[in-house]
XYZ file of C-alpha atoms in Angstrom:
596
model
C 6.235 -42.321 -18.416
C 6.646 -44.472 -15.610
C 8.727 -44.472 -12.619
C 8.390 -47.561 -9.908
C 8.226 -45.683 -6.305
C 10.204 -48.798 -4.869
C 12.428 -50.493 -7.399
C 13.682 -47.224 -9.382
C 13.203 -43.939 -6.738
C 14.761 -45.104 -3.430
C 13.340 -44.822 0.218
C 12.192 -41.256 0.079
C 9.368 -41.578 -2.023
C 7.141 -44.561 0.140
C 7.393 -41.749 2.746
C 5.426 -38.678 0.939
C 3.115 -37.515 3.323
C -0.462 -39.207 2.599
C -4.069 -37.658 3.348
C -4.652 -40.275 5.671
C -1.158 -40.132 7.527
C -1.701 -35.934 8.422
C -4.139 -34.477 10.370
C -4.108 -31.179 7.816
C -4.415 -33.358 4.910
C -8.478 -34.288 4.527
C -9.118 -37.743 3.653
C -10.576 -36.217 0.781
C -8.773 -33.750 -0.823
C -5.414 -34.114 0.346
C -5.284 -30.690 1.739
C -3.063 -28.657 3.774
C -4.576 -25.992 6.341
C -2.767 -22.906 6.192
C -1.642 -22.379 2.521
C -4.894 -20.917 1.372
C -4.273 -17.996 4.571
C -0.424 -17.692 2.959
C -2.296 -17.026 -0.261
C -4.190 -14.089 1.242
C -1.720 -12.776 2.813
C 0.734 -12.770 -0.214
C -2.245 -11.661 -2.578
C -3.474 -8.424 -0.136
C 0.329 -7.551 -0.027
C 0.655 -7.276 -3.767
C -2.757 -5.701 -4.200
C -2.210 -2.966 -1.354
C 1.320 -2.658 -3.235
C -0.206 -1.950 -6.284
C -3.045 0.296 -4.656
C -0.290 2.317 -2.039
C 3.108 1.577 -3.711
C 4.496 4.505 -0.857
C 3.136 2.808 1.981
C 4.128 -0.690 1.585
C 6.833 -0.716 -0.944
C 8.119 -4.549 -0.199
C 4.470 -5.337 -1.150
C 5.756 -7.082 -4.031
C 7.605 -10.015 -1.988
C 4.009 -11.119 -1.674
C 4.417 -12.595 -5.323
C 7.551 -14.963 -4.386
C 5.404 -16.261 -1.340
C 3.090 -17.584 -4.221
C 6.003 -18.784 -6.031
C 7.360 -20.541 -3.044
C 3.811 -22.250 -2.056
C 3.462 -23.541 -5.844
C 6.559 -25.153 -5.561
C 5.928 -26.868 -3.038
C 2.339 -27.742 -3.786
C 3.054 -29.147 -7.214
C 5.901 -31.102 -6.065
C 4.136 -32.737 -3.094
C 1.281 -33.180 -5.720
C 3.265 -34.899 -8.642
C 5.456 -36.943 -5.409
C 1.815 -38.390 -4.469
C 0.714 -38.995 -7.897
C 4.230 -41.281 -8.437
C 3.640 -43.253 -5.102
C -0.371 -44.106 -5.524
C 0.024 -44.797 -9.131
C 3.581 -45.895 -9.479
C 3.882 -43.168 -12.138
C 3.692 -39.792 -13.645
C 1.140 -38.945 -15.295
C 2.455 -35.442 -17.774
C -0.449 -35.154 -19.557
C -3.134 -35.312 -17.162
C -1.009 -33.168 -14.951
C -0.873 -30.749 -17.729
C -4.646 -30.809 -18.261
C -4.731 -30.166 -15.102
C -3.428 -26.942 -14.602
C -4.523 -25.540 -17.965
C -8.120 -26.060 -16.601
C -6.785 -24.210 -13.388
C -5.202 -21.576 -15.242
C -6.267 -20.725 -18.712
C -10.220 -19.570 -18.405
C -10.030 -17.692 -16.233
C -6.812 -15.794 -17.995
C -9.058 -15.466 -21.201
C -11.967 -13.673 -19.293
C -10.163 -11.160 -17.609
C -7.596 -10.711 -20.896
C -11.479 -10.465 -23.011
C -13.133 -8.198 -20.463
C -9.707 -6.147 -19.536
C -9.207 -4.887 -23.577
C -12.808 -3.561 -24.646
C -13.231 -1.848 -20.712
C -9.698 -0.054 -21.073
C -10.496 0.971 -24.643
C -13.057 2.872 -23.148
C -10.759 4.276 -20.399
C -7.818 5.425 -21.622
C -6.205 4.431 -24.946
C -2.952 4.959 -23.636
C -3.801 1.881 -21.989
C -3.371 -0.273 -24.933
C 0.094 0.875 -26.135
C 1.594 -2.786 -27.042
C -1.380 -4.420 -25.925
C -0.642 -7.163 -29.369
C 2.557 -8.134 -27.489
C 0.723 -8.401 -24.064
C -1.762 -10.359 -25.243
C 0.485 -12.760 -27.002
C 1.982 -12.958 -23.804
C -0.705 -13.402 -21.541
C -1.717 -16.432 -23.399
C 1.113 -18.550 -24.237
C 2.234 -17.211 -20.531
C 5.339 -16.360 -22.337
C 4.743 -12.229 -20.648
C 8.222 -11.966 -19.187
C 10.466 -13.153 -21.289
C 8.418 -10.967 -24.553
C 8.545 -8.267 -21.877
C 12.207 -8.316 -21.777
C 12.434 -8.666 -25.697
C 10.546 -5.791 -26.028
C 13.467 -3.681 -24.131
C 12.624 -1.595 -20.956
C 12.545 1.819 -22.577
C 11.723 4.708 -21.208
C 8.221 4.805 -21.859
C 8.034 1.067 -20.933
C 8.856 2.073 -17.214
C 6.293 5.001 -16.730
C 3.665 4.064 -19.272
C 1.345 1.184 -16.834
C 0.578 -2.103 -19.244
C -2.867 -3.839 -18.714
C -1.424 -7.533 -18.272
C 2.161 -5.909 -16.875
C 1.619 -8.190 -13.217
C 0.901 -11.435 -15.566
C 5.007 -12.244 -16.279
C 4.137 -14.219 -12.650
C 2.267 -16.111 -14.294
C 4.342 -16.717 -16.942
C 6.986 -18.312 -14.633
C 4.635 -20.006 -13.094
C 3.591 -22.043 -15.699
C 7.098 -22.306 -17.382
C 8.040 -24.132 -14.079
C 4.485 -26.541 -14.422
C 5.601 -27.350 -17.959
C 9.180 -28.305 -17.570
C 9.220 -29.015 -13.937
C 7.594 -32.270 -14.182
C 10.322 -33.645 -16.945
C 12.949 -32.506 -14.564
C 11.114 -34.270 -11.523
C 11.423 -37.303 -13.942
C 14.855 -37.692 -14.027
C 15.729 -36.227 -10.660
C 13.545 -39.595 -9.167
C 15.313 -41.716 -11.731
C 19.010 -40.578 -10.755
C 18.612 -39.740 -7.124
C 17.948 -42.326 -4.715
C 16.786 -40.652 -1.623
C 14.846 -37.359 -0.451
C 18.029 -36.192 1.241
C 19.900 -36.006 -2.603
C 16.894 -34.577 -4.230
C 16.183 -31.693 -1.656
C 19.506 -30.965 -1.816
C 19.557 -30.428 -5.843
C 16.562 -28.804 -5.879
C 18.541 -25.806 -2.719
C 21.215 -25.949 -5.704
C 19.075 -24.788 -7.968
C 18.013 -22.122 -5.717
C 21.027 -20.702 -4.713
C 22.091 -20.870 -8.143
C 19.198 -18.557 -9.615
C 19.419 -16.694 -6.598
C 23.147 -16.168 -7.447
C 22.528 -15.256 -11.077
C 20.104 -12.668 -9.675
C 22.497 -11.221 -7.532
C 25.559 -11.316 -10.605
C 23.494 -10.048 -13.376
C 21.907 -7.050 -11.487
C 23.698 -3.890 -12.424
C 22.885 -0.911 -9.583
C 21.366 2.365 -11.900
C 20.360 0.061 -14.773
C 16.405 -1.177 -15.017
C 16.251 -4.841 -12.749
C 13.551 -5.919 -15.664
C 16.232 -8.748 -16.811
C 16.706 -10.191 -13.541
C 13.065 -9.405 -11.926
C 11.184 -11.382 -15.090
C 13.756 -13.886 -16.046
C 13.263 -17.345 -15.671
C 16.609 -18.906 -14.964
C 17.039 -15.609 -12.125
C 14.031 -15.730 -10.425
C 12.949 -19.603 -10.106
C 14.580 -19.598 -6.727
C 10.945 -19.438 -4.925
C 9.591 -22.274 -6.797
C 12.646 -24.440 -6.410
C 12.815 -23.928 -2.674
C 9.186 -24.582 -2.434
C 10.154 -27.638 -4.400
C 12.938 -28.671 -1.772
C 10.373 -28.134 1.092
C 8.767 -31.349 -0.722
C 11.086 -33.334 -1.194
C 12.429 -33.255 2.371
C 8.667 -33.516 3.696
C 8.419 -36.736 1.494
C 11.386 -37.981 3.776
C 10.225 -37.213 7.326
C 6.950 -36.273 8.284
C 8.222 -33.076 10.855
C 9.907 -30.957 9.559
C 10.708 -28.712 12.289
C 11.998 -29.191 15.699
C 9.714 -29.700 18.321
C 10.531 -26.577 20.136
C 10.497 -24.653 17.178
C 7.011 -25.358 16.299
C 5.289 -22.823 17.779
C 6.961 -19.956 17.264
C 8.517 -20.674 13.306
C 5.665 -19.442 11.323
C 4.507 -16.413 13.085
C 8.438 -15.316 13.072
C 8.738 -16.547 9.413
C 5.321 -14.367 8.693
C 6.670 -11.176 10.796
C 9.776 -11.222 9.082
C 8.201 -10.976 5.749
C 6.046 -8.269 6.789
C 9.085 -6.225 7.918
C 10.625 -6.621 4.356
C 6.993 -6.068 2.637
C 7.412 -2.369 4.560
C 10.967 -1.492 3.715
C 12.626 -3.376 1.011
C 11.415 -1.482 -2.219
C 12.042 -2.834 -5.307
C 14.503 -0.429 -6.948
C 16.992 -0.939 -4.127
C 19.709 -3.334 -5.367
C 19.370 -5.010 -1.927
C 16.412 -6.504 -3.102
C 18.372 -8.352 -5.656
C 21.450 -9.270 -4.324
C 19.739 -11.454 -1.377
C 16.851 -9.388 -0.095
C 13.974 -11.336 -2.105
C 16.011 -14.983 -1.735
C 15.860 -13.873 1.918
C 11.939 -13.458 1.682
C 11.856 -16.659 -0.190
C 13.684 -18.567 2.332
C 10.876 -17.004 5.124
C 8.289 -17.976 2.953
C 9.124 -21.625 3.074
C 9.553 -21.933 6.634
C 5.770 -20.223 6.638
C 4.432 -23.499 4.368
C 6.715 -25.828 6.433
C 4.873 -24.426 9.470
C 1.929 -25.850 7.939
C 2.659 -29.394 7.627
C 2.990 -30.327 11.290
C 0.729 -33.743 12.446
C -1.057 -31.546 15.390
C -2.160 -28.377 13.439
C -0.806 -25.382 15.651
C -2.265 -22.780 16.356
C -0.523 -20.647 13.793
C -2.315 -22.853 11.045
C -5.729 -22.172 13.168
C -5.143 -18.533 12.290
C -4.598 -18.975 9.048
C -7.623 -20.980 8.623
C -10.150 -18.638 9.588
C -12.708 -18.529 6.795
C -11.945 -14.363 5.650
C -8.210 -15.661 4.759
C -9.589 -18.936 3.586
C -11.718 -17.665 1.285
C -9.737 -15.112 -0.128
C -6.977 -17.914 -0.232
C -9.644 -19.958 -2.753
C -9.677 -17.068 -4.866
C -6.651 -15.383 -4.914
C -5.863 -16.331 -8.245
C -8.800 -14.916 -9.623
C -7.922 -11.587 -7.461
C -4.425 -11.533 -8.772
C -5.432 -11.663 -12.270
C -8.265 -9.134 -12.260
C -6.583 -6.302 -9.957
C -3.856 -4.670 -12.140
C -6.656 -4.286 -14.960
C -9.000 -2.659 -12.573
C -7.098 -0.786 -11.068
C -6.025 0.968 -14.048
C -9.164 1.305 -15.532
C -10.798 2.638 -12.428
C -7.960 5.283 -12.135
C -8.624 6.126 -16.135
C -11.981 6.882 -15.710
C -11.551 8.661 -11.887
C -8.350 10.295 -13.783
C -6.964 9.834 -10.680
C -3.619 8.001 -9.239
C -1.930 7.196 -6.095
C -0.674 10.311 -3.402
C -4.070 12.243 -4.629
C -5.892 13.615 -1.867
C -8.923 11.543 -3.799
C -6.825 8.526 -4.494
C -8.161 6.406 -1.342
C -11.660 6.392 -2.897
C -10.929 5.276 -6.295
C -8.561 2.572 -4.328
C -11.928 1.259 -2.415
C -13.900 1.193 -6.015
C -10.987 -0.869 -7.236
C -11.100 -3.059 -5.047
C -14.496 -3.754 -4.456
C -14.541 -4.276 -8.234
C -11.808 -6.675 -8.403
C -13.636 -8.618 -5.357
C -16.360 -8.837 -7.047
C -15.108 -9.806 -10.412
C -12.989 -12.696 -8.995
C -16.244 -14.183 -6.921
C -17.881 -13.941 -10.018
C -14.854 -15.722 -11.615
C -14.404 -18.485 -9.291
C -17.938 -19.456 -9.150
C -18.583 -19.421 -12.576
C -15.485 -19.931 -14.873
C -13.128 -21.531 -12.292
C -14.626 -23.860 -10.434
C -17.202 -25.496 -13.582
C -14.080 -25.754 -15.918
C -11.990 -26.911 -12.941
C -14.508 -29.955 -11.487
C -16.154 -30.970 -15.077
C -12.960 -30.342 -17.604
C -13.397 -28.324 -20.757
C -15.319 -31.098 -23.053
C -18.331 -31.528 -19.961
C -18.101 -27.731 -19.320
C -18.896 -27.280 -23.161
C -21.624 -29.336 -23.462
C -23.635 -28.033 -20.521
C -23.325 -24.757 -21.801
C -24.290 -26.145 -25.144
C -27.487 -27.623 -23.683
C -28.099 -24.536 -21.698
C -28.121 -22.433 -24.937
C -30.402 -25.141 -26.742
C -33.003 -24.595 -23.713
C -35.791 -22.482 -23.378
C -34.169 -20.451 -21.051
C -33.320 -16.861 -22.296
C -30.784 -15.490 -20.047
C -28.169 -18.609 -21.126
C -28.640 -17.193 -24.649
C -28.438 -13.415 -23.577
C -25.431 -14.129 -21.545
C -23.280 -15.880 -24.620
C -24.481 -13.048 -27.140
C -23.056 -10.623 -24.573
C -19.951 -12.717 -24.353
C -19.929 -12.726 -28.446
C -19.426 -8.885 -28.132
C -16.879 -8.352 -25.793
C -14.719 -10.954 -27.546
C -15.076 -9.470 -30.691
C -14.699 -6.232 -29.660
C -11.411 -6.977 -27.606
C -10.232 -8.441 -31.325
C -11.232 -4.863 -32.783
C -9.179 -3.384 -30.201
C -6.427 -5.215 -30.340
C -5.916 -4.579 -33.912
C -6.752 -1.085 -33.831
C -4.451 -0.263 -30.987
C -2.449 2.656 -30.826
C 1.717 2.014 -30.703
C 2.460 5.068 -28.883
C 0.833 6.521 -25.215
C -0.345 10.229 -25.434
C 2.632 10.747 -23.300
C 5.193 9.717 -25.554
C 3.474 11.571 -28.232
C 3.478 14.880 -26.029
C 7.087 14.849 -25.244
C 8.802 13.962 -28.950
C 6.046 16.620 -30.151
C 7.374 19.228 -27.292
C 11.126 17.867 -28.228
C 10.594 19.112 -31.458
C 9.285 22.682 -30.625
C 12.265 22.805 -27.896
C 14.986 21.934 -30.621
C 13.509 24.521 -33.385
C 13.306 27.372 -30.008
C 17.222 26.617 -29.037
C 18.151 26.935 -33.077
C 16.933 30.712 -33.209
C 20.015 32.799 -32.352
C 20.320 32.966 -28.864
C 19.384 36.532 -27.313
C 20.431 38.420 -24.098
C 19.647 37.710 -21.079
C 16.721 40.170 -19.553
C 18.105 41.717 -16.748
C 17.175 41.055 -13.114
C 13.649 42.621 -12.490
C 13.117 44.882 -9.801
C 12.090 43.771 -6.123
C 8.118 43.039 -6.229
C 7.759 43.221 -10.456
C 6.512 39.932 -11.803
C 9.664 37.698 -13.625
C 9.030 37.566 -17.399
C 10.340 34.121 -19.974
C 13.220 36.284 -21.166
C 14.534 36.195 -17.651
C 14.322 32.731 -16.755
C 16.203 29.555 -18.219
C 15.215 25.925 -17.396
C 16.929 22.234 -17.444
C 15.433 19.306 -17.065
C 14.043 15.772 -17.928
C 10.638 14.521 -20.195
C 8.298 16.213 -17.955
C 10.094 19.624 -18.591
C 9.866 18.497 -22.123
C 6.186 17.848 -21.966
C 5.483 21.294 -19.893
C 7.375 23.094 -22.942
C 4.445 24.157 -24.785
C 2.466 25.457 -21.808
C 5.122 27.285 -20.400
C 6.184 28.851 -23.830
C 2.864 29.947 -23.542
C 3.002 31.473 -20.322
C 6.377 32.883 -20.309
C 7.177 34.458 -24.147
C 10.756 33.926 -24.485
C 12.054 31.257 -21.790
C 14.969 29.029 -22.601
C 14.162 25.575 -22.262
C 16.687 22.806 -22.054
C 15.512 19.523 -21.771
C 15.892 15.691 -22.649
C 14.132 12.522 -21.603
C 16.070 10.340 -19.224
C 18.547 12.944 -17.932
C 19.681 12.540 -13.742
C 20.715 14.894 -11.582
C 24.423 13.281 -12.422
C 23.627 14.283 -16.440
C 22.883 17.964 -15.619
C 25.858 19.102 -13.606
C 28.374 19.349 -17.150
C 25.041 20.816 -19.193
C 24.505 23.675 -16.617
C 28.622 24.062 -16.163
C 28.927 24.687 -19.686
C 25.996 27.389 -19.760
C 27.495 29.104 -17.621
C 30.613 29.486 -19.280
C 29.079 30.352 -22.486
C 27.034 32.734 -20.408
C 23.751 31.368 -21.289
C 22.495 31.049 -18.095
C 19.497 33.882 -16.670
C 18.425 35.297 -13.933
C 15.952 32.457 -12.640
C 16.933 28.754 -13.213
C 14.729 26.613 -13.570
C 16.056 22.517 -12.467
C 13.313 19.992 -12.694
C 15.310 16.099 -12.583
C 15.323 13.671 -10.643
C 11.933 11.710 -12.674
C 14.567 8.908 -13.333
C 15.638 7.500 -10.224
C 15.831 10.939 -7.555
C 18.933 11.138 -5.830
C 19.320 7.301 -6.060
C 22.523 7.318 -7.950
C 25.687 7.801 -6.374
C 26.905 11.406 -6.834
C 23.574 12.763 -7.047
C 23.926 15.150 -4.262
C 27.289 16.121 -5.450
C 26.004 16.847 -8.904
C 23.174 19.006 -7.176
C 25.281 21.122 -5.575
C 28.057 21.555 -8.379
C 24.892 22.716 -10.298
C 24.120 25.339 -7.731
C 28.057 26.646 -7.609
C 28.030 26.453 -10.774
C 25.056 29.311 -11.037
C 26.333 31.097 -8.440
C 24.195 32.677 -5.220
C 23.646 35.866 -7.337
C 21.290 34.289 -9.352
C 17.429 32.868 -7.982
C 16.935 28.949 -8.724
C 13.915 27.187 -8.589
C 13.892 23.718 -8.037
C 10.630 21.353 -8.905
C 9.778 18.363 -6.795
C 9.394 15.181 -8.400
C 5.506 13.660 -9.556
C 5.606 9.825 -10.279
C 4.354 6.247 -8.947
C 7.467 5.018 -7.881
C 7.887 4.278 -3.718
C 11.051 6.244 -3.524
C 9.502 9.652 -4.276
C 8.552 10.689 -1.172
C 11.826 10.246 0.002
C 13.444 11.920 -3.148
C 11.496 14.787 -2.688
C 12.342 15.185 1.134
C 16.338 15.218 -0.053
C 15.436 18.024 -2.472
C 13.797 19.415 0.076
C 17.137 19.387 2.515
C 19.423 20.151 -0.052
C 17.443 23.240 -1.093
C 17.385 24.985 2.397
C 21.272 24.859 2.722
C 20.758 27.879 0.061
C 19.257 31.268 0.681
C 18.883 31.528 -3.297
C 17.169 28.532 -3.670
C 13.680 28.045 -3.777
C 11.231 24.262 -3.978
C 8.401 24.449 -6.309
C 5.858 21.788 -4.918
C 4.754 20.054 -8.222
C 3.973 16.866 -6.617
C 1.600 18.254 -4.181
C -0.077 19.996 -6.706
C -0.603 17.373 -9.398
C -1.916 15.415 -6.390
C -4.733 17.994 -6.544
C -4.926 18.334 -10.439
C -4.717 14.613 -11.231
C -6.881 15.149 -14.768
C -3.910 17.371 -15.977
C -1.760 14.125 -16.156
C -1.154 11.457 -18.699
C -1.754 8.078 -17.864
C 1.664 7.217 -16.573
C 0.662 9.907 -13.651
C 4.321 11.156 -13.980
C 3.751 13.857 -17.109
C-alpha cells in the first residue's frame, strides 16, 4: 500500500515532526522525553489501584493515560513512516508490534497458570476463556460474551486487567487501514485531527448513552467502539503535531502539563469506577488531561516539566511498564492466595510489598530477556541464537529450556483440568440448598424474648440477607439450632424492604433480626436509605435488630459501611455487627473473592 506524502496526502504530512527537527526527538531513535515518565505514572496508578483499591479509587484512569499515549505514539510513528518512505508499510508495522507485544504476553500467561494452580484453584475458574483471550487479545469483548454474572464480579480472574490490551491491539490492527484512507480523503492535518476528535466524542458519547446507573458498566468499560476515545484523541494529538510543530501557546507552556498531571491525580483520588460519573464524561475528561500531558512533551526547548519526567526512576519504570502491567494482576493474586490475605487486612500492606517486589522483579527479568532480544533481533534471529545456545556446551541454556518445557506443559494440564466453578460459588448454591429444604419444614413459633442477661438462642432470631448470609448458613445453623434464615444472592437493600414487610404480616418475624445486604452495591442505589428504614418500621422498636457491615474489595465500602453506621444510631434498637473489621483479622476464613 502506498500513499505519496506530496501528490495524494496534502500539506500536513511534509510537516510531521522529524528526529532531527525536535530537540526531544534523538537523532537516533526518534524519541520523545517525557512519555516514558507518563508511563510510570499511569502504570504506579493502576498498580497502587489494584494493591489499595480504598485509597486511590480513580487509580484506574491510569489505564486511559496509556491509551491516550499509544495513540498518539503509533500515529506519529505510522505519519513518519508515510513521509520517509512515501508509504505504509502494514505488515512490517504489524510485525512490529507483535514482537513488542506477544512474548512477553505468553510468559506471564505460561508462568501465571501453573503458579496459581498452586495458589488457589478458584483462581482458574474460566481460565480456557481467559486464555483464549489473552492471546488473540480478543479479552474484552469474550469477557462481555461471557455475561457479568454474579460470580464474574466478586470472583478475581488471572488475565481480568488484559481486556487493555485487547483494545490496544484491536486499535494497532485496524487503525493503520483507517489511517490509509483518512490520508487518501483528507487533504490537510486540520481535516484529519478533526475526524479523528469525532471519533472521540463519538465513543465518548456512546459511553455516556449506553451506561445504565445500577446495572454492571462491563459493556461500556471493555467495549471497543465505547472506550476508543483515549486512543483516538491520542491519535488527533498527531495529526495536529504533524501540522505545526507547537502545539501550545507560548504562555501556556510552562504551566500545561503539571496542571494537566494534577488534574488527573485529583480524579485518580476521587472518581471511583462504579460512579456513573465516571462514564458519562468523567474518564473522557481524564482522557482529554492526558493528552495535554503528551502535548506538553513535544515542545522544541524541553521544559522543565519534561526534565521531571525524565529522571531515570520514572524512565526506567516507563521502559518497562508494559512488562509491569502484564505481570501485576497475576501476582498479586497469587501472592494474596498463598498469604490468604486481601486488601483492608491489618497484614495486607506486607503481602502488597511482596507483590510488588515480585512483579518488579519479574518484569526486569522480562524486559531484559524476552522483550528486548525478540524486540531488537525479530523472532527468526531470536530463534536461532537460542537454538545455537542449546547446541553449545553450555548447560544452563539447556537447563533453562527444560525448565521452560515444564511450565508450558503444565500450564496446558491446567488449563484443561480447570475447575468451572470458584469454591465460593460452590459454597453458596450448596448453602442455598440447605436454606430452601430449612424454610420447607413447617414453620414453628417464635421463642419468646429471653430474659435481660440470658444468652439469645436460633429459635429466637430470624435473618435476611444476600450470598454471604447464604454462605454463613451452615455455620450459623450450627451455632444457633433453629434460626430462620432468609437469603438470596444479589438481593439490595431496595429488594429486602417488601421481603421483611411481608414477614411481618405473616408474623414470621422473631425477636432478633438479623439484616446483612448491601454486598451488591451498599447504599448506592437510589432509595436505599428509604428501604433501610421501611425495613426497621416495618419490625418495629420492640424487637432487637442486628445489622452486619459489609466485607468486599470494592472502593465504596468504606463509605457504605460508615452510612450503615449513621443510619443505625438513629435507633436505640438497633445494633452494627462489625464483620468487616473482623474478616480483616481472619482473612484465611474467606474465599478467594475476599467478600464470602
Amino acid at each position: 500500500m502506498t500513499i505519496d506524502s506530496r501528490s495524494r496526502s496534502g500539506p500536513g504530512l511534509d510537516r510531521v515532526p522529524a528526529p532531527e527537527q525536535h530537540a526531544e526527538a534523538s537523532p537516533r531513535t526518534g524519541r520523545i522525553p517525557g512519555l516514558d515518565g507518563l508511563r510510570a505514572l499511569a502504570v504506579a496508578a493502576v498498580i497502587a489501584y489494584h494493591l489499595f483499591p480504598d485509597q486511590l479509587p480513580g487509580g484506574f484512569l491510569g489505564v486511559d493515560v496509556f491509551f491516550v499515549v499509544s495513540g498518539f505514539l503509533i500515529t506519529t510513528l505510522l505519519l513518519r513512516e508515510v513521509r520517509d518512505g512515501g508509504r505504509l508499510q502494514l505488515a512490517r508495522f504489524w510485525v512490529r508490534r507483535a514482537r513488542r507485544l506477544v512474548p512477553a504476553l505468553v510468559v506471564v500467561v505460561a508462568v501465571s497458570i501453573p503458579a496459581a494452580a498452586l495458589a488457589d484453584r478458584d483462581l482458574l475458574v474460566g481460565i480456557g476463556r481467559q486464555v483464549l483471550g489473552a492471546l488473540t487479545f480478543s479479552t474484552n469483548w469474550l469477557a462481555i460474551g461471557a455475561g457479568a454474572s454474579y460470580f464474574d464480579s466478586t470472583q478475581p480472574e488471572l488475565f481480568q486487567t488484559f481486556w487493555s490490551l485487547a483494545i490496544e491491539e484491536q486499535f494497532y490492527l485496524l487503525w493503520p487501514l483507517l489511517l490509509a484512507v483518512v490520508l487518501a480523503v483528507c487533504r490537510t492535518w486540520r481535516v484529519r485531527a478533526r475526524l479523528a476528535l469525532a471519533g472521540a466524542v463519538a465513543s465518548a458519547l456512546l459511553m455516556a448513552v449506553r451506561y445504565q446507573p445500577g446495572d454492571d458498566p462491563t459493556r461500556v468499560y471493555y467495549g471497543t467502539d465505547t472506550h476508543a476515545f483515549g486512543l483516538l484523541l491520542g491519535a488527533a494529538a498527531a495529526f495536529a503535531w504533524a501540522g505545526r510543530d507547537e502545539l501550545l501557546p507560548r504562555r501556556a507552556v510552562r504551566w500545561a502539563g503539571p496542571v494537566a498531571l494534577g488534574g488527573l491525580g485529583v480524579l485518580v483520588l476521587v472518581m471511583g469506577a462504579d460512579e456513573a460519573i465516571a462514564y458519562r464524561g468523567g474518564i473522557f475528561v481524564a482522557s482529554l488531561l492526558a493528552v495535554v500531558a503528551v502535548v506538553a512533551c513535544t515542545r522544541v526547548e524541553p521544559s522543565g516539566y519534561v526534565r521531571a519526567l525524565e529522571v531515570r526512576p520514572f524512565a526506567w519504570v516507563g521502559e518497562r511498564s508494559y512488562g509491569l502491567y502484564l505481570w501485576h494482576w497475576p501476582v498479586i493474586l497469587v501472592v494474596a492466595a498463598l498469604a490468604g490475605d486481601g486488601p483492608g487486612s491489618s497484614s495486607w500492606w506486607r503481602t502488597a510489598l511482596l507483590a510488588l517486589a515480585i512483579t518488579v522483579v519479574l518484569s526486569w527479568a522480562s524486559y531484559r530477556w524476552v522483550e528486548t532480544p525478540v524486540r531488537r533481533l525479530g523472532f527468526a534471529e531470536t530463534g536461532r541464537r537460542v537454538r545455537v545456545a542449546l547446541a553449545g556446551p553450555g548447560r544452563v541454556p539447556r537447563v533453562v529450556a527444560g525448565i521452560a518445557a515444564v511450565v508450558v506443559l503444565a500450564a496446558g494440564v491446567v488449563v484443561v483440568t480447570a475447575p468451572s466453578q470458584s469454591r465460593a460459588q460452590e459454597a453458596v448454591e450448596a448453602a442455598q440448598e440447605q436454606i430452601d429444604a430449612q424454610n420447607a419444614k413447617p414453620p414453628t413459633k417464635p421463642a419468646p424474648t429471653q430474659a435481660p442477661g440470658e444468652p439469645v438462642t436460633g429459635d429466637q432470631v430470624v435473618a435476611f440477607g444476600d450470598s454471604v448470609l447464604s454462605a454463613a448458613a451452615p455455620t450459623l445453623y450450627d451455632a444457633f439450632p433453629g434460626i430462620r434464615i432468609d437469603a438470596k444472592p444479589i438481593r439490595k437493600w431496595i429488594d429486602a424492604a417488601p421481603i421483611i414487610e411481608k414477614s411481618a404480616a405473616d408474623g414470621r418475624l422473631r425477636p432478633v433480626v438479623v439484616l446483612n445486604f448491601g454486598t451488591n452495591g451498599g447504599f448506592q442505589f437510589e432509595g436505599s436509605e428509604a428501604a433501610f428504614e421501611d425495613i426497621l418500621d416495618a419490625i418495629g422498636p420492640d424487637r432487637d435488630v442486628v445489622v452486619v457491615t459489609i466485607n468486599g474489595i470494592s472502593h465504596w465500602v468504606p463509605d457504605a459501611n460508615a452510612e450503615l453506621e449513621r443510619l443505625a444510631a438513629k435507633h436505640s434498637n438497633v445494633t452494627v455487627a462489625d464483620w468487616r473489621t473482623y474478616a480483616a483479622d481472619h482473612t484465611g476464613i474467606l474465599h478467594a473473592d475476599r467478600t464470602h
